[in-house]
Amino acid sequence: MSYAADVNVCLDRILESTDLSGLTKKDATLFTKRLEAHFPSLFEKYTYVYGHQYDCYYHLQKLVETLRDGIKKRKPALKKLDENRLKSPLWYRDENQVGLACYVDLMGPTLNDLHKRIPYYKALGVTYLHLMPLYDAPAGDSDGGYAVSDYRKVNPILGTTEDLEKLADALLKEGINLVLDFVFNHTSDEHRWAKAALEGERQYQNYYYMYDDRTIPDQYEQTLREIFPQVRRGSFTFNEQMQKWVWTTFNSFQWDLNYSNPEVFNAITSEMLFLANIGSAALRLDALAFIWKEMGTNCENQEKAHVLIQAFTCCLEIAAPAVVFKSEAIVHPDEVNKYIGSDECKLSYNPLLMALLWNSLATRKTRLLTRSMQKSFPIADDCTWVNYVRCHDDIGWTFDDNVAQELGINGHDHRFFLNQFFTGRFEGSFANGVPFAENPSNGDCRVCGSLASLCGLESALQNGDSKGVEEAVSRMLLLYGITFSIGGIPLLYSSDEIAKLNDYSYRNDETKQHDDRWVNRIAVTPEDISLAMGEVNRELSQQEEASVKVFNGLQHMLEIRKSNAVFGKAKTFILEASNQHCFAFLRENEHGEKLLVLSNFSEYPQQVDGEILTTLGRNPGEDLLSSVHFKGDESVITLRPFQQLWIKGA
Ligand code: GLC
Ligand code: GLC
């Protein structure tokens, strides 16, 4: 019997015994049609991972029931959205897209308050709003909400699930997509599954990885990386109540889910569909690299992690096709790219671009950026990057050591330099970063800090250095300019858009002081918003002036982005800029529109050979940022310190 027949027989049997009577006729037809299209793929993935388990088909049947329930609960407006998105699936490649990530409490402080922030989002052109994890979580330290106790309950401090749905509707009406976290690698130790496990229920203990003694944990730990060595060594936590070692990749209160158990896959799919049905357009797959464990490996980026994500994608295609996944893989660039694909994550953070923009600011050199982007920037046409300069986490220097080696850069030593530079320990550094997760065994560390503080605004203000302030503002706009033009959704991280400095107050908070990432989780107050929106009529401090300049600079760039199709669906070619301080790329769309972007990473004027204008056919062009015209025959192009040109070909 052929394999294809197997699948069809399986689907027939499942459908025979699945009760569709709770669905409307239309939904039942839709469901069956979607199953016919996507079940074969789901079947292949599911049986690849679970086929050797005797109850695989039982769980597969249950999964189909979960998907049915997902469709049943999906609101008509979202079903309409499903239809529209299926007709024009590439919304995320549009020039119109601009993202913002923010914590509800730091901008609200509640979900209901966020309605009042919509004009601010609109002023920034936001179309994609990522609200940081807002689910019920342990009181005190909850890893910034990434320890979820109940996916279906909004943290009462922030509001209710109804509030969230109301906000999602209001945002949608304004053309803003809601993006939520899908924290599926682990739950908090207060999730009801964890509580049942604590009570000794075997079924729920099997939802996690638990061991009676150190034998197996010791074997795994020989090859595991430590993620938060500053709070706990190793990847396991001993639980007194159960007298067991629990797998905890991150904090001790974040228990890794056991995806070798199909029941876990099904249970979490049900939670995923709940989040999809709230009205989220994209789900951010938190810590997705860690979901599959394989003895003798570092248990990151394992093949079956991919297969599982592909299986989740099939589930979305069946029950909520308007929703796409965004990958949060902060790992080696080759591994980052493997999560991107139409059958996996259509969106992905671009941690390599992020890290190397910072590298170029520190070194004033662009070779590593250029070479790395040439290698890693191209991805499938139906996928897109989410380009960012800062987020709520630390900066990890995830570049490819082999690429660095080819340029004569020693990866290990260079990371040491970058850490020194951005924590301000390197003489002459402009940055005020904070070291994060220093590993006492190997000296590894990462860097935290706000965009403004890392770009030099904090130290310039402290030293009353006006030129330094100006340079810091230029650095911020330079980085933003690249993320707005290189191709993908630019994602702002709230408080950076107004250049707020590091917030050190976490050091006085017992629940936060051990986690320096709080230095860059900063409130945006109604006063900040009034300032940014130009509603403050008094003399501004130097710091306020810098805020306004950054905000206005952003608005200017975003307006240009939105009114030129070449920033949307277009190819990106990373060019050699003929000057080691400059970075260059060309965008070209299917209508033949072209944009040449040149950036100067140094505090001195730099010249780029006019030869680069041949990419625009030596035709006349205009820098969209300054409205300066180019004839096309220039023999050199001169860029001011930190200047960026967006030359649009005629
Ligand atoms: C992701 C989040 C980070 C969190 C970790 C564990 O990396 O961005 O903030 O600590 O996952 O959930
Ligand atoms: C590690 C993980 C990443 C996470 C970060 C949190 O770098 O790879 O997923 O965001 O830790 O600090």
Tab-separated table of C-alpha atoms in Angstrom, residues 262-590:
chain	number	residue	atom	x	y	z
A	262	PRO	CA	2.061	13.731	22.069
A	263	GLU	CA	-0.407	14.710	24.758
A	264	VAL	CA	1.715	17.821	25.355
A	265	PHE	CA	1.661	18.690	21.668
A	266	ASN	CA	-2.125	18.421	21.660
A	267	ALA	CA	-2.647	20.323	24.889
A	268	ILE	CA	-0.436	23.192	23.798
A	269	THR	CA	-2.127	23.295	20.375
A	270	SER	CA	-5.360	23.940	22.172
A	271	GLU	CA	-3.731	26.854	24.057
A	272	MET	CA	-2.274	28.134	20.794
A	273	LEU	CA	-5.678	28.193	19.123
A	274	PHE	CA	-7.075	30.075	22.082
A	275	LEU	CA	-4.457	32.795	21.501
A	276	ALA	CA	-5.132	32.745	17.775
A	277	ASN	CA	-8.843	33.169	18.454
A	278	ILE	CA	-8.314	36.228	20.615
A	279	GLY	CA	-7.461	37.907	17.341
A	280	SER	CA	-3.700	37.806	17.039
A	281	ALA	CA	-2.234	38.121	13.566
A	282	ALA	CA	1.092	36.626	14.488
A	283	LEU	CA	2.348	34.502	17.327
A	284	ARG	CA	5.898	34.965	18.523
A	285	LEU	CA	7.379	31.538	19.101
A	286	ASP	CA	9.320	32.117	22.263
A	287	ALA	CA	12.553	30.176	22.757
A	288	LEU	CA	11.592	27.819	19.931
A	289	ALA	CA	15.145	26.547	19.536
A	290	PHE	CA	14.899	24.641	22.808
A	291	ILE	CA	11.746	22.562	22.377
A	292	TRP	CA	13.364	19.252	21.449
A	293	LYS	CA	15.951	17.484	23.600
A	294	GLU	CA	18.415	14.955	22.233
A	295	MET	CA	21.061	13.367	24.441
A	296	GLY	CA	24.610	14.215	23.414
A	297	THR	CA	23.622	17.497	21.746
A	298	ASN	CA	23.190	21.023	23.095
A	299	CYS	CA	19.423	20.420	22.775
A	300	GLU	CA	19.011	23.515	20.633
A	301	ASN	CA	17.838	23.616	17.010
A	302	GLN	CA	17.248	19.885	16.827
A	303	GLU	CA	15.670	18.474	13.681
A	304	LYS	CA	12.515	17.506	15.538
A	305	ALA	CA	12.099	21.044	16.855
A	306	HIS	CA	11.604	21.999	13.218
A	307	VAL	CA	9.228	19.134	12.536
A	308	LEU	CA	7.130	20.102	15.548
A	309	ILE	CA	6.918	23.733	14.429
A	310	GLN	CA	5.911	22.547	10.980
A	311	ALA	CA	3.197	20.455	12.597
A	312	PHE	CA	1.983	23.488	14.551
A	313	THR	CA	1.942	25.429	11.275
A	314	CYS	CA	-0.320	22.766	9.745
A	315	CYS	CA	-2.641	23.169	12.725
A	316	LEU	CA	-2.847	26.915	12.111
A	317	GLU	CA	-3.487	26.363	8.434
A	318	ILE	CA	-6.423	24.184	9.347
A	319	ALA	CA	-7.926	26.182	12.210
A	320	ALA	CA	-6.691	29.777	11.958
A	321	PRO	CA	-4.928	30.414	8.661
A	322	ALA	CA	-4.730	34.187	9.155
A	323	VAL	CA	-2.133	33.652	11.850
A	324	VAL	CA	1.582	33.388	11.094
A	325	PHE	CA	4.499	32.452	13.309
A	326	LYS	CA	7.433	34.656	14.143
A	327	SER	CA	10.599	32.846	15.105
A	328	GLU	CA	12.587	33.983	18.125
A	329	ALA	CA	15.766	32.040	17.569
A	330	ILE	CA	18.711	33.908	18.987
A	331	VAL	CA	21.241	31.359	17.809
A	332	HIS	CA	23.899	30.818	15.129
A	333	PRO	CA	22.834	32.571	11.892
A	334	ASP	CA	22.639	29.337	9.899
A	335	GLU	CA	20.282	27.937	12.508
A	336	VAL	CA	18.187	31.135	12.588
A	337	ASN	CA	17.539	30.800	8.857
A	338	LYS	CA	16.408	27.179	9.146
A	339	TYR	CA	13.279	28.222	11.048
A	340	ILE	CA	12.204	30.475	8.191
A	341	GLY	CA	9.989	28.998	5.510
A	342	SER	CA	6.392	28.907	4.370
A	343	ASP	CA	5.923	25.625	6.221
A	344	GLU	CA	7.515	26.940	9.409
A	345	CYS	CA	7.908	30.598	10.461
A	346	LYS	CA	7.011	33.241	7.897
A	347	LEU	CA	8.487	35.922	10.130
A	348	SER	CA	11.734	35.864	12.035
A	349	TYR	CA	13.649	38.234	14.212
A	350	ASN	CA	16.923	39.185	12.595
A	351	PRO	CA	19.386	38.880	15.484
A	352	LEU	CA	22.385	38.814	13.158
A	353	LEU	CA	21.625	42.195	11.619
A	354	MET	CA	20.907	43.576	15.083
A	355	ALA	CA	24.183	42.349	16.575
A	356	LEU	CA	26.267	43.442	13.614
A	357	LEU	CA	24.792	46.935	13.491
A	358	TRP	CA	26.098	47.309	17.044
A	359	ASN	CA	29.385	45.791	16.001
A	360	SER	CA	29.712	48.354	13.231
A	361	LEU	CA	28.991	51.207	15.626
A	362	ALA	CA	31.726	49.987	17.967
A	363	THR	CA	34.361	49.243	15.323
A	364	ARG	CA	33.248	51.886	12.788
A	365	LYS	CA	33.772	49.100	10.264
A	366	THR	CA	31.272	47.286	8.106
A	367	ARG	CA	33.148	44.295	6.684
A	368	LEU	CA	31.615	41.745	9.043
A	369	LEU	CA	28.164	43.260	8.553
A	370	THR	CA	28.509	43.250	4.773
A	371	ARG	CA	29.912	39.745	4.502
A	372	SER	CA	27.409	38.292	6.963
A	373	MET	CA	24.412	39.933	5.321
A	374	GLN	CA	25.565	38.747	1.901
A	375	LYS	CA	25.518	35.233	3.294
A	376	SER	CA	22.457	35.260	5.560
A	377	PHE	CA	20.041	37.995	4.516
A	378	PRO	CA	18.389	36.211	1.564
A	379	ILE	CA	15.361	34.187	2.637
A	380	ALA	CA	12.312	32.787	0.838
A	381	ASP	CA	10.134	35.341	-0.971
A	382	ASP	CA	7.035	34.517	1.027
A	383	CYS	CA	8.798	35.140	4.338
A	384	THR	CA	10.181	38.256	5.900
A	385	TRP	CA	12.614	39.523	8.502
A	386	VAL	CA	11.582	41.444	11.545
A	387	ASN	CA	14.428	43.919	11.856
A	388	TYR	CA	15.161	45.452	15.226
A	389	VAL	CA	17.927	47.267	17.014
A	390	ARG	CA	16.933	46.576	20.617
A	391	CYS	CA	14.368	44.462	22.418
A	392	HIS	CA	13.487	43.520	25.983
A	393	ASP	CA	16.378	41.041	26.123
A	394	ASP	CA	20.130	41.272	26.152
A	395	ILE	CA	22.295	41.498	23.039
A	396	GLY	CA	24.069	38.249	22.214
A	397	TRP	CA	26.914	38.314	19.672
A	398	THR	CA	25.532	35.589	17.452
A	399	PHE	CA	27.664	36.121	14.340
A	400	ASP	CA	29.256	33.198	12.486
A	401	ASP	CA	32.838	32.641	13.640
A	402	ASN	CA	33.799	31.230	10.266
A	403	VAL	CA	32.730	34.379	8.473
A	404	ALA	CA	34.661	36.415	11.041
A	405	GLN	CA	37.688	34.149	10.608
A	406	GLU	CA	37.730	34.777	6.853
A	407	LEU	CA	38.124	38.453	7.664
A	408	GLY	CA	40.888	37.772	10.157
A	409	ILE	CA	38.641	38.348	13.160
A	410	ASN	CA	38.861	35.908	16.057
A	411	GLY	CA	35.261	35.343	17.153
A	412	HIS	CA	35.986	34.655	20.793
A	413	ASP	CA	38.284	37.623	21.274
A	414	HIS	CA	36.016	39.883	19.303
A	415	ARG	CA	33.028	39.017	21.499
A	416	PHE	CA	35.169	39.854	24.496
A	417	PHE	CA	35.941	43.226	22.911
A	418	LEU	CA	32.271	43.910	22.152
A	419	ASN	CA	31.263	43.123	25.719
A	420	GLN	CA	34.001	45.408	27.025
A	421	PHE	CA	33.021	48.122	24.594
A	422	PHE	CA	29.310	48.146	25.267
A	423	THR	CA	29.663	47.899	29.020
A	424	GLY	CA	31.830	50.986	28.822
A	425	ARG	CA	34.933	49.168	30.080
A	426	PHE	CA	36.823	49.787	26.865
A	427	GLU	CA	38.634	53.091	26.898
A	428	GLY	CA	36.992	55.649	24.647
A	429	SER	CA	33.698	53.775	24.477
A	430	PHE	CA	30.561	55.886	24.212
A	431	ALA	CA	28.280	53.126	25.541
A	432	ASN	CA	26.651	52.643	28.932
A	433	GLY	CA	25.614	49.000	28.822
A	434	VAL	CA	25.299	46.538	31.672
A	435	PRO	CA	26.888	43.081	31.539
A	436	PHE	CA	24.364	40.254	31.640
A	437	ALA	CA	24.577	36.552	32.467
A	438	GLU	CA	28.300	36.505	33.068
A	439	ASN	CA	29.352	32.885	33.187
A	440	PRO	CA	31.913	32.390	35.950
A	441	SER	CA	33.233	29.223	34.275
A	442	ASN	CA	34.044	30.541	30.841
A	443	GLY	CA	33.784	34.326	31.142
A	444	ASP	CA	30.969	34.527	28.544
A	445	CYS	CA	28.637	37.441	28.883
A	446	ARG	CA	25.983	39.406	27.015
A	447	VAL	CA	24.980	43.066	27.122
A	448	CYS	CA	21.893	44.966	28.273
A	449	GLY	CA	20.963	48.615	27.905
A	450	SER	CA	18.579	50.929	26.115
A	451	LEU	CA	19.206	52.032	22.562
A	452	ALA	CA	19.999	55.567	23.708
A	453	SER	CA	22.385	54.554	26.469
A	454	LEU	CA	24.199	52.092	24.229
A	455	CYS	CA	24.458	54.764	21.520
A	456	GLY	CA	26.187	57.180	23.886
A	457	LEU	CA	23.404	59.530	24.932
A	458	GLU	CA	23.706	58.755	28.624
A	459	SER	CA	27.405	59.495	28.902
A	460	ALA	CA	27.213	62.539	26.616
A	461	LEU	CA	24.472	64.061	28.783
A	462	GLN	CA	26.408	63.305	31.939
A	463	ASN	CA	29.488	64.990	30.525
A	464	GLY	CA	27.553	67.951	29.142
A	465	ASP	CA	28.996	67.013	25.755
A	466	SER	CA	26.722	68.556	23.094
A	467	LYS	CA	28.643	67.041	20.202
A	468	GLY	CA	28.358	63.662	21.911
A	469	VAL	CA	24.595	64.145	22.221
A	470	GLU	CA	24.339	64.910	18.539
A	471	GLU	CA	26.429	61.880	17.655
A	472	ALA	CA	24.289	59.645	19.854
A	473	VAL	CA	21.128	60.856	18.103
A	474	SER	CA	22.767	60.262	14.729
A	475	ARG	CA	23.794	56.750	15.721
A	476	MET	CA	20.221	55.919	16.725
A	477	LEU	CA	18.780	57.232	13.484
A	478	LEU	CA	21.450	55.449	11.481
A	479	LEU	CA	20.536	52.083	12.985
A	480	TYR	CA	16.836	52.755	12.601
A	481	GLY	CA	17.335	53.883	9.011
A	482	ILE	CA	18.849	50.530	8.123
A	483	THR	CA	16.106	48.500	9.771
A	484	PHE	CA	13.486	50.626	7.962
A	485	SER	CA	14.982	50.168	4.534
A	486	ILE	CA	16.842	46.862	4.245
A	487	GLY	CA	13.725	44.728	3.760
A	488	GLY	CA	11.315	43.371	6.350
A	489	ILE	CA	9.149	44.703	9.146
A	490	PRO	CA	10.981	47.266	11.252
A	491	LEU	CA	10.189	46.598	14.900
A	492	LEU	CA	10.544	49.441	17.369
A	493	TYR	CA	11.021	48.620	21.006
A	494	SER	CA	8.953	50.961	23.081
A	495	SER	CA	10.866	53.726	24.911
A	496	ASP	CA	13.657	53.606	22.319
A	497	GLU	CA	11.560	55.630	19.893
A	498	ILE	CA	11.971	58.529	22.299
A	499	ALA	CA	15.548	57.711	23.248
A	500	LYS	CA	14.955	56.922	26.881
A	501	LEU	CA	18.013	56.188	28.981
A	502	ASN	CA	18.720	53.059	31.010
A	503	ASP	CA	16.407	52.692	33.967
A	504	TYR	CA	18.448	51.516	36.944
A	505	SER	CA	15.522	51.398	39.378
A	506	TYR	CA	15.302	47.594	39.048
A	507	ARG	CA	18.336	47.404	41.286
A	508	ASN	CA	16.138	48.367	44.242
A	509	ASP	CA	13.519	45.751	43.441
A	510	GLU	CA	14.122	42.365	44.996
A	511	THR	CA	12.212	40.565	42.266
A	512	LYS	CA	14.265	42.166	39.505
A	513	GLN	CA	17.756	42.994	40.728
A	514	HIS	CA	19.277	39.642	39.682
A	515	ASP	CA	18.152	40.153	36.078
A	516	ASP	CA	19.857	43.109	34.417
A	517	ARG	CA	17.601	42.970	31.375
A	518	TRP	CA	15.269	45.160	33.432
A	519	VAL	CA	17.624	48.054	32.744
A	520	ASN	CA	16.111	48.164	29.258
A	521	ARG	CA	12.454	47.609	30.191
A	522	ILE	CA	11.454	51.210	30.503
A	523	ALA	CA	8.128	52.978	31.017
A	524	VAL	CA	6.700	55.378	28.441
A	525	THR	CA	4.571	57.840	30.390
A	526	PRO	CA	1.753	60.081	29.161
A	527	GLU	CA	4.225	62.986	29.628
A	528	ASP	CA	6.730	61.261	27.356
A	529	ILE	CA	4.003	60.846	24.782
A	530	SER	CA	2.958	64.510	24.964
A	531	LEU	CA	6.570	65.511	24.497
A	532	ALA	CA	6.970	63.267	21.473
A	533	MET	CA	3.701	64.458	19.947
A	534	GLY	CA	4.870	68.074	20.181
A	535	GLU	CA	2.327	69.050	22.806
A	536	VAL	CA	4.803	70.514	25.282
A	537	ASN	CA	5.241	74.284	25.048
A	538	ARG	CA	8.197	75.124	27.213
A	539	GLU	CA	11.922	75.130	26.902
A	540	LEU	CA	13.166	71.573	26.585
A	541	SER	CA	16.105	70.044	28.398
A	542	GLN	CA	18.959	68.658	26.336
A	543	GLN	CA	17.669	65.166	26.965
A	544	GLU	CA	14.124	66.090	25.911
A	545	GLU	CA	15.462	67.686	22.780
A	546	ALA	CA	17.264	64.476	21.945
A	547	SER	CA	14.030	62.512	22.499
A	548	VAL	CA	12.112	64.751	20.151
A	549	LYS	CA	14.827	64.615	17.501
A	550	VAL	CA	14.833	60.839	17.501
A	551	PHE	CA	11.038	60.671	17.410
A	552	ASN	CA	10.770	63.202	14.591
A	553	GLY	CA	13.565	61.521	12.682
A	554	LEU	CA	11.686	58.241	12.945
A	555	GLN	CA	8.434	59.753	11.799
A	556	HIS	CA	10.161	61.266	8.800
A	557	MET	CA	11.710	57.962	7.776
A	558	LEU	CA	8.498	56.053	8.356
A	559	GLU	CA	6.490	58.423	6.205
A	560	ILE	CA	8.968	57.943	3.380
A	561	ARG	CA	8.909	54.186	3.847
A	562	LYS	CA	5.136	54.060	3.662
A	563	SER	CA	4.886	56.109	0.517
A	564	ASN	CA	7.410	54.186	-1.568
A	565	ALA	CA	6.655	50.657	-2.696
A	566	VAL	CA	10.342	49.860	-3.071
A	567	PHE	CA	10.545	49.514	0.740
A	568	GLY	CA	8.029	46.666	0.565
A	569	LYS	CA	8.162	43.630	-1.693
A	570	ALA	CA	11.579	44.092	-3.223
A	571	LYS	CA	14.813	42.167	-3.407
A	572	THR	CA	17.824	43.245	-1.379
A	573	PHE	CA	21.349	43.121	-2.745
A	574	ILE	CA	24.131	43.735	-0.241
A	575	LEU	CA	26.881	45.682	-2.007
A	576	GLU	CA	30.564	46.380	-1.442
A	577	ALA	CA	30.726	50.044	-0.477
A	578	SER	CA	34.396	50.589	-1.390
A	579	ASN	CA	34.942	52.201	2.006
A	580	GLN	CA	35.360	50.075	5.124
A	581	HIS	CA	33.304	52.494	7.225
A	582	CYS	CA	30.300	52.413	4.938
A	583	PHE	CA	27.534	49.900	4.380
A	584	ALA	CA	25.600	49.731	1.122
A	585	PHE	CA	22.679	47.840	-0.292
A	586	LEU	CA	20.275	48.054	-3.184
A	587	ARG	CA	16.561	47.316	-3.176
A	588	GLU	CA	14.766	46.513	-6.390
A	589	ASN	CA	11.137	45.586	-6.899
A	590	GLU	CA	9.301	43.858	-9.703
